[in-house]
Each structure stands twice: as C-alpha cells, then as structure tokens.
XYZ file of N, CA, C and O in Angstrom:
492
model
N -180.997 -96.076 91.649
C -181.540 -95.604 91.353
C -181.884 -94.268 90.214
O -180.792 -93.491 90.547
N -182.907 -93.946 89.489
C -181.935 -92.920 88.695
C -183.806 -92.016 88.751
O -185.080 -91.753 89.108
N -183.085 -91.063 88.208
C -184.125 -89.313 88.730
C -185.266 -89.214 88.216
O -185.635 -89.738 86.739
N -185.968 -88.092 88.482
C -187.292 -87.928 88.149
C -187.543 -86.796 87.261
O -186.917 -85.240 87.819
N -187.930 -86.644 85.978
C -188.286 -85.639 84.883
C -189.092 -84.559 84.473
O -189.994 -86.017 84.327
N -189.501 -84.006 85.109
C -190.486 -82.681 84.663
C -191.402 -82.380 83.582
O -189.445 -81.263 83.135
N -191.517 -82.530 82.099
C -191.062 -81.623 81.183
C -192.495 -81.249 80.514
O -193.391 -81.804 80.725
N -192.765 -80.094 80.533
C -193.100 -78.609 80.508
C -192.989 -78.165 79.853
O -192.725 -77.139 79.281
N -194.269 -78.703 78.632
C -193.830 -77.302 77.554
C -196.070 -77.915 76.957
O -195.858 -79.224 77.548
N -195.596 -77.195 76.179
C -197.028 -76.702 75.736
C -197.296 -77.642 74.534
O -198.588 -77.760 73.252
N -196.109 -77.716 73.457
C -196.096 -78.331 72.060
C -195.581 -79.669 72.400
O -195.139 -80.137 73.051
N -196.894 -80.572 72.069
C -197.134 -82.196 72.076
C -195.832 -82.837 71.965
O -195.468 -83.809 72.156
N -195.191 -81.966 70.768
C -194.042 -83.102 69.642
C -192.705 -82.353 70.383
O -192.527 -83.777 70.732
N -192.660 -81.775 70.899
C -191.433 -81.318 72.539
C -191.228 -82.007 73.018
O -190.550 -82.181 72.907
N -192.727 -81.709 73.370
C -192.736 -83.400 75.162
C -192.206 -84.472 74.637
O -191.457 -85.346 74.914
N -192.726 -84.899 73.380
C -193.081 -86.887 73.311
C -191.110 -87.219 72.428
O -190.759 -88.232 73.185
N -190.676 -86.061 72.089
C -189.375 -86.052 71.087
C -188.687 -86.047 72.914
O -187.579 -87.506 73.075
N -188.878 -85.464 73.721
C -187.828 -85.686 74.720
C -188.144 -85.966 76.187
O -186.975 -86.850 76.521
N -188.960 -86.922 76.496
C -189.892 -88.053 77.044
C -189.031 -89.010 76.801
O -188.677 -89.690 76.802
N -189.286 -89.361 75.275
C -187.734 -90.310 74.560
C -186.990 -90.414 74.664
O -187.085 -91.405 75.853
N -186.571 -89.079 74.306
C -184.317 -89.111 74.609
C -184.879 -89.516 76.776
O -183.531 -90.601 76.610
N -185.261 -88.945 76.839
C -184.866 -88.975 78.575
C -184.645 -90.337 79.038
O -183.940 -90.709 79.839
N -185.864 -91.068 78.626
C -186.609 -91.587 79.227
C -185.216 -93.366 79.040
O -185.184 -94.670 79.522
N -185.345 -92.955 77.328
C -183.731 -93.863 77.234
C -182.280 -94.153 77.063
O -181.874 -95.045 78.052
N -182.085 -92.799 77.972
C -181.211 -92.270 78.698
C -180.994 -93.385 80.637
O -180.575 -93.567 81.017
N -183.086 -93.023 80.868
C -183.243 -94.554 81.984
C -183.831 -93.776 83.188
O -184.024 -94.153 84.803
N -184.293 -92.506 82.659
C -184.945 -91.631 83.404
C -185.883 -91.671 83.775
O -186.854 -92.561 82.711
N -187.066 -91.603 84.453
C -188.671 -91.444 85.079
C -188.708 -89.777 84.677
O -188.101 -89.051 84.732
N -189.901 -90.135 83.424
C -190.088 -88.653 82.766
C -191.607 -88.740 83.179
O -192.325 -89.430 83.600
N -192.378 -87.770 83.201
C -193.712 -87.232 83.783
C -192.954 -85.550 82.655
O -192.774 -84.272 81.986
N -194.932 -85.336 82.050
C -195.075 -84.359 81.172
C -195.900 -83.250 81.895
O -197.007 -84.137 82.438
N -195.938 -82.076 81.180
C -197.383 -81.217 81.478
C -197.287 -80.267 80.046
O -195.886 -79.727 79.834
N -198.526 -79.965 79.720
C -199.011 -79.207 78.775
C -198.129 -77.672 79.203
O -198.968 -77.110 78.866
N -199.096 -77.072 80.781
C -199.947 -76.808 81.006
C -198.701 -76.160 82.612
O -198.690 -77.623 83.214
N -199.285 -75.134 82.707
C -198.799 -75.123 83.938
C -199.662 -75.689 85.980
O -199.079 -75.672 86.778
N -201.204 -75.590 85.655
C -201.808 -76.633 86.476
C -200.791 -77.826 86.509
O -201.249 -78.581 87.872
N -200.802 -78.789 85.327
C -200.285 -79.994 84.952
C -198.785 -79.935 85.548
O -198.736 -81.146 86.331
N -198.689 -78.640 85.438
C -196.804 -79.566 85.782
C -196.644 -78.723 87.534
O -195.543 -79.570 88.211
N -197.888 -77.658 88.782
C -197.841 -77.518 89.226
C -197.909 -79.077 90.066
O -198.270 -80.185 91.238
N -199.498 -79.988 89.460
C -200.100 -81.811 89.963
C -199.190 -82.528 90.544
O -198.956 -82.964 90.941
N -197.670 -82.053 89.206
C -196.925 -83.630 89.145
C -195.435 -83.691 89.704
O -195.736 -83.630 91.094
N -195.713 -81.801 90.490
C -193.991 -81.421 90.644
C -195.361 -82.318 92.510
O -194.264 -82.872 93.507
N -196.264 -81.786 93.408
C -196.685 -82.245 93.867
C -196.934 -84.110 94.319
O -196.673 -84.264 95.347
N -197.101 -84.189 93.560
C -197.545 -85.772 93.106
C -196.608 -86.861 92.795
O -196.239 -87.742 93.290
N -195.716 -85.874 92.859
C -194.334 -87.794 91.775
C -193.261 -86.146 92.502
O -192.171 -87.039 92.181
N -192.606 -85.229 93.252
C -191.448 -85.067 93.465
C -190.739 -85.041 92.304
O -189.737 -85.465 93.020
N -190.206 -84.462 91.754
C -188.795 -84.638 90.022
C -187.817 -83.609 90.735
O -188.342 -83.119 91.756
N -186.834 -83.974 90.457
C -185.666 -83.839 90.939
C -185.224 -83.233 89.487
O -184.693 -82.115 89.999
N -185.424 -83.199 88.403
C -185.264 -82.043 87.418
C -186.554 -81.489 87.163
O -187.638 -82.761 86.227
N -186.436 -79.747 85.482
C -187.637 -80.360 85.590
C -186.962 -79.234 83.825
O -186.592 -78.053 84.464
N -188.228 -79.749 82.810
C -187.563 -79.035 82.223
C -188.104 -78.394 81.696
O -190.534 -78.790 81.004
N -188.435 -76.138 81.591
C -189.163 -75.248 81.252
C -189.578 -75.344 80.456
O -188.642 -73.972 80.095
N -190.437 -74.748 79.138
C -191.128 -73.656 78.751
C -190.822 -72.714 78.279
O -191.839 -72.721 80.005
N -190.575 -71.619 78.059
C -191.266 -70.228 79.170
C -192.439 -69.591 78.798
O -193.351 -69.252 79.101
N -192.746 -69.991 76.936
C -193.907 -69.201 77.202
C -194.674 -70.439 76.316
O -195.038 -71.237 75.401
N -196.285 -70.582 77.482
C -196.810 -71.456 77.703
C -198.695 -70.582 78.036
O -198.454 -69.509 79.152
N -198.910 -70.358 77.027
C -200.442 -69.920 77.496
C -200.588 -70.221 79.099
O -201.262 -71.295 80.271
N -201.851 -69.114 79.779
C -201.896 -69.801 80.718
C -201.383 -69.015 81.787
O -200.311 -67.703 81.816
N -200.928 -69.573 82.376
C -199.158 -69.835 82.757
C -198.638 -69.517 82.657
O -198.132 -70.996 82.077
N -196.857 -68.498 82.700
C -195.975 -68.606 81.684
C -194.853 -69.054 82.581
O -195.345 -69.631 84.040
N -193.664 -69.317 81.846
C -192.937 -70.301 82.524
C -192.320 -69.905 83.570
O -192.738 -70.454 85.168
N -192.201 -67.754 83.521
C -192.234 -67.776 84.914
C -193.458 -67.941 86.700
O -192.548 -67.918 86.711
N -193.958 -67.816 85.828
C -194.923 -67.939 86.824
C -195.586 -69.175 87.180
O -194.429 -69.332 88.382
N -195.345 -70.135 86.176
C -194.669 -71.447 87.126
C -193.819 -71.719 88.347
O -193.612 -72.231 88.873
N -192.466 -71.278 87.936
C -191.262 -71.288 88.104
C -191.623 -71.269 89.828
O -191.049 -71.005 90.698
N -191.658 -69.762 89.912
C -192.259 -68.549 90.974
C -192.964 -70.204 91.551
O -192.836 -70.200 93.034
N -194.054 -70.856 91.389
C -195.017 -71.676 92.223
C -194.235 -72.311 92.646
O -194.307 -73.455 93.755
N -193.783 -73.514 91.544
C -192.509 -74.668 91.902
C -191.775 -73.913 92.499
O -191.190 -74.940 93.448
N -190.408 -73.360 93.071
C -190.068 -72.918 94.119
C -190.324 -73.300 95.366
O -189.679 -72.185 96.162
N -191.958 -72.070 95.105
C -192.462 -72.693 96.534
C -192.617 -73.087 96.756
O -193.627 -73.931 98.637
N -193.450 -74.408 96.636
C -193.589 -76.316 96.763
C -191.698 -76.289 97.193
O -191.626 -76.914 98.653
N -191.453 -75.995 96.196
C -190.159 -76.254 96.107
C -188.695 -76.204 96.504
O -187.360 -75.777 95.137
N -188.492 -75.159 97.669
C -186.968 -73.911 96.918
C -185.962 -74.415 96.172
O -185.376 -73.789 95.524
N -185.771 -75.848 96.856
C -183.997 -76.839 95.833
C -184.728 -76.991 94.270
O -183.231 -78.148 93.986
N -185.993 -77.278 93.597
C -185.741 -78.013 92.545
C -185.155 -77.077 91.007
O -184.415 -76.637 91.512
N -184.892 -78.387 90.486
C -183.449 -78.024 88.817
C -184.754 -77.376 88.486
O -185.480 -78.209 87.917
N -184.375 -76.031 88.066
C -184.613 -75.993 86.664
C -183.735 -75.530 85.738
O -182.912 -74.788 85.627
N -183.997 -75.926 84.654
C -184.369 -76.259 82.877
C -185.536 -75.682 82.384
O -185.847 -76.025 81.859
N -184.796 -73.778 82.116
C -185.499 -73.146 80.830
C -185.492 -73.850 78.971
O -184.186 -73.792 78.939
N -186.906 -73.328 78.916
C -186.107 -73.180 77.187
C -186.964 -73.022 76.771
O -188.233 -72.052 77.152
N -186.713 -72.049 75.997
C -187.207 -69.974 75.549
C -186.480 -70.361 74.150
O -185.659 -70.967 73.219
N -187.491 -69.246 73.660
C -187.718 -68.473 72.226
C -186.096 -68.052 71.622
O -185.781 -67.167 73.004
N -185.704 -67.794 70.586
C -183.960 -66.580 70.936
C -185.518 -65.285 70.684
O -185.997 -65.056 71.011
N -184.494 -64.147 71.860
C -185.295 -63.119 72.367
C -185.657 -62.793 73.040
O -186.593 -61.487 73.545
N -185.973 -64.434 73.919
C -186.754 -63.270 75.620
C -185.290 -63.659 76.606
O -185.199 -64.506 77.208
N -184.617 -62.062 76.111
C -183.462 -62.468 76.735
C -183.977 -61.762 78.940
O -183.436 -62.060 80.228
N -185.362 -60.815 78.343
C -185.271 -60.974 79.758
C -185.600 -61.787 80.259
O -185.673 -61.919 81.427
N -187.103 -62.558 80.100
C -186.910 -63.536 80.870
C -186.376 -64.635 81.133
O -186.209 -64.967 82.373
N -185.283 -64.943 79.719
C -184.608 -65.758 80.682
C -183.741 -64.804 81.508
O -183.484 -65.810 82.898
N -183.319 -63.831 82.625
C -182.785 -63.559 83.272
C -183.549 -63.085 84.291
O -182.982 -63.539 85.149
N -184.650 -63.236 83.990
C -186.117 -63.068 85.290
C -185.485 -64.726 85.736
O -185.899 -65.059 87.461
N -185.466 -65.533 84.942
C -185.548 -66.627 84.918
C -184.851 -67.036 85.919
O -184.121 -68.226 87.430
N -183.064 -66.491 85.555
C -181.432 -66.675 86.422
C -181.776 -66.506 87.404
O -181.771 -67.361 88.646
N -182.764 -65.343 87.351
C -183.119 -64.418 89.059
C -183.305 -65.461 89.852
O -182.857 -65.843 91.669
N -184.223 -66.212 89.708
C -184.906 -67.453 90.362
C -184.983 -69.157 90.950
O -185.426 -69.290 91.305
N -183.420 -69.061 90.000
C -182.962 -69.730 90.524
C -183.176 -71.069 89.553
O -182.670 -72.131 89.745
N -183.206 -70.853 87.866
C -183.046 -71.745 86.855
C -181.347 -71.593 86.803
O -180.902 -71.062 86.698
N -181.220 -73.185 86.667
C -179.293 -73.364 86.314
C -179.295 -72.652 85.531
O -178.299 -72.616 84.755
N -180.043 -73.594 84.257
C -179.451 -72.190 81.982
C -180.822 -72.849 81.903
O -181.115 -73.361 82.219
N -179.813 -72.340 80.286
C -181.461 -71.844 79.053
C -180.599 -72.206 77.941
O -179.308 -72.830 77.737
N -181.899 -73.726 77.299
C -181.697 -73.069 75.787
C -182.461 -72.744 74.898
O -183.191 -72.761 75.364
N -181.976 -72.186 73.483
C -183.232 -71.412 72.873
C -183.751 -72.644 71.864
O -183.058 -73.755 71.486
N -184.852 -72.437 71.665
C -185.552 -73.505 70.747
C -184.937 -72.741 69.861
O -185.156 -71.928 69.271
N -184.816 -73.551 68.450
C -184.332 -74.750 68.287
C -183.601 -75.346 69.244
O -182.915 -75.165 69.055
N -184.008 -75.797 70.249
C -182.332 -76.754 70.486
C -181.553 -78.044 69.959
O -182.705 -79.109 69.095
N -180.298 -78.302 70.108
C -180.390 -79.456 69.618
C -180.096 -80.761 70.822
O -179.856 -80.521 71.651
N -181.239 -81.230 70.194
C -181.581 -82.553 70.869
C -180.215 -82.746 72.706
O -180.287 -83.562 73.761
N -179.056 -82.797 71.986
C -177.559 -83.785 72.350
C -177.417 -82.519 73.707
O -176.789 -82.989 74.352
N -177.073 -81.822 73.260
C -176.923 -80.711 74.001
C -178.004 -80.743 75.616
O -177.440 -80.868 76.894
N -179.360 -80.802 75.230
C -180.432 -81.249 76.589
C -179.605 -82.335 77.800
O -180.073 -82.451 78.353
N -179.287 -82.859 76.599
C -179.203 -85.082 77.309
C -177.501 -84.262 78.235
O -178.036 -84.510 78.961
N -176.795 -83.637 77.376
C -176.374 -83.357 78.316
C -176.194 -82.922 79.339
O -175.522 -82.864 80.640
N -176.919 -81.440 79.620
C -177.440 -80.542 80.219
C -177.609 -81.625 81.772
O -177.599 -81.906 82.948
N -178.645 -82.058 80.795
C -179.640 -83.554 82.174
C -178.385 -83.989 83.132
O -178.781 -84.296 84.345
N -178.378 -85.094 82.387
C -176.982 -85.428 82.346
C -175.908 -85.075 83.632
O -175.405 -85.631 84.969
N -175.567 -83.474 83.176
C -174.056 -82.939 84.529
C -175.727 -82.620 85.243
O -174.017 -82.658 86.686
N -176.423 -81.926 85.244
C -177.889 -81.757 86.572
C -178.066 -82.385 87.507
O -178.779 -82.658 88.270
N -178.448 -83.675 86.694
C -178.965 -84.656 87.341
C -178.613 -86.227 86.898
O -178.434 -86.966 86.544
N -177.251 -86.840 87.185
C -176.034 -87.576 87.166
C -177.224 -88.486 87.383
O -177.447 -88.882 89.053
N -177.212 -90.188 86.770
C -177.783 -92.021 86.069
C -177.051 -92.620 87.526
O -175.512 -92.361 87.581
N -177.433 -92.666 88.622
C -176.408 -93.581 89.612
C -176.264 -95.009 88.862
O -177.768 -95.532 88.829
N -175.484 -95.781 88.705
C -175.154 -97.045 88.920
C -176.227 -97.799 90.507
O -175.889 -97.315 91.254
N -176.914 -99.110 89.958
C -177.214 -99.406 90.955
C -176.493 -100.374 91.541
O -175.792 -101.596 91.165
C-alpha cells in the first residue's frame, strides 16, 4: 500500500512537478491550489503527508496548517517557503510541521524527505 500525499501550492507548475515526481515514486497524490481545496482533500481522502506552501493567497499556510491539525492532529506536514520567512517557518514548526524546504528547492531533497517521513511499504 502506498501513501497518500496532498500537494498544496498556488503555483500550478510546482504542483504538477511534485505530483509527477511523487506519483512516479509510487504515492497516491492529490493537489490543491488553496486552503479550501486542501481542507476538502483532507476531509475526503485523509492524506498521510502534506507538502504545504506557506505563501498562498487567501488562507495562508499557517492558517491551513492550524485547520488541518484541528481535523487530524497527527497529520504529517512538510512546509515549502521562500527564503527569509524565518518567523513563519518557526511558527509552522511550533504547530507541528516536521521540516521545511526553501524555494526554489531541489526535487531530490523533497523526494528524499518524503521517503523518510512516508516510507513506501512493499506489498
């Protein structure tokens, strides 16, 4: 059984890239462009891991993270953010985010972190 990953980013290109790479790794992937969609996927599909961008118009990453933790306190979240948002990174970690990646990120680093936090079980 493979893990389910939710990719939350308002940038279409980043969602497509992560989706393609993680799907090839054997994960079931879901995408959301904003907080409303992200919470909908969370409620309908119970992802095992979330890749969450911090800078999203409307409901920002911190607010999305808070709401996700209310629904599932054990949800595993990796945040993605631009350089220089240290206060936001710290707040996200205080809320339970496991690690963060600065954009632009190395796709292999993300792949490795996902494998670490969500190992693929062989059937």
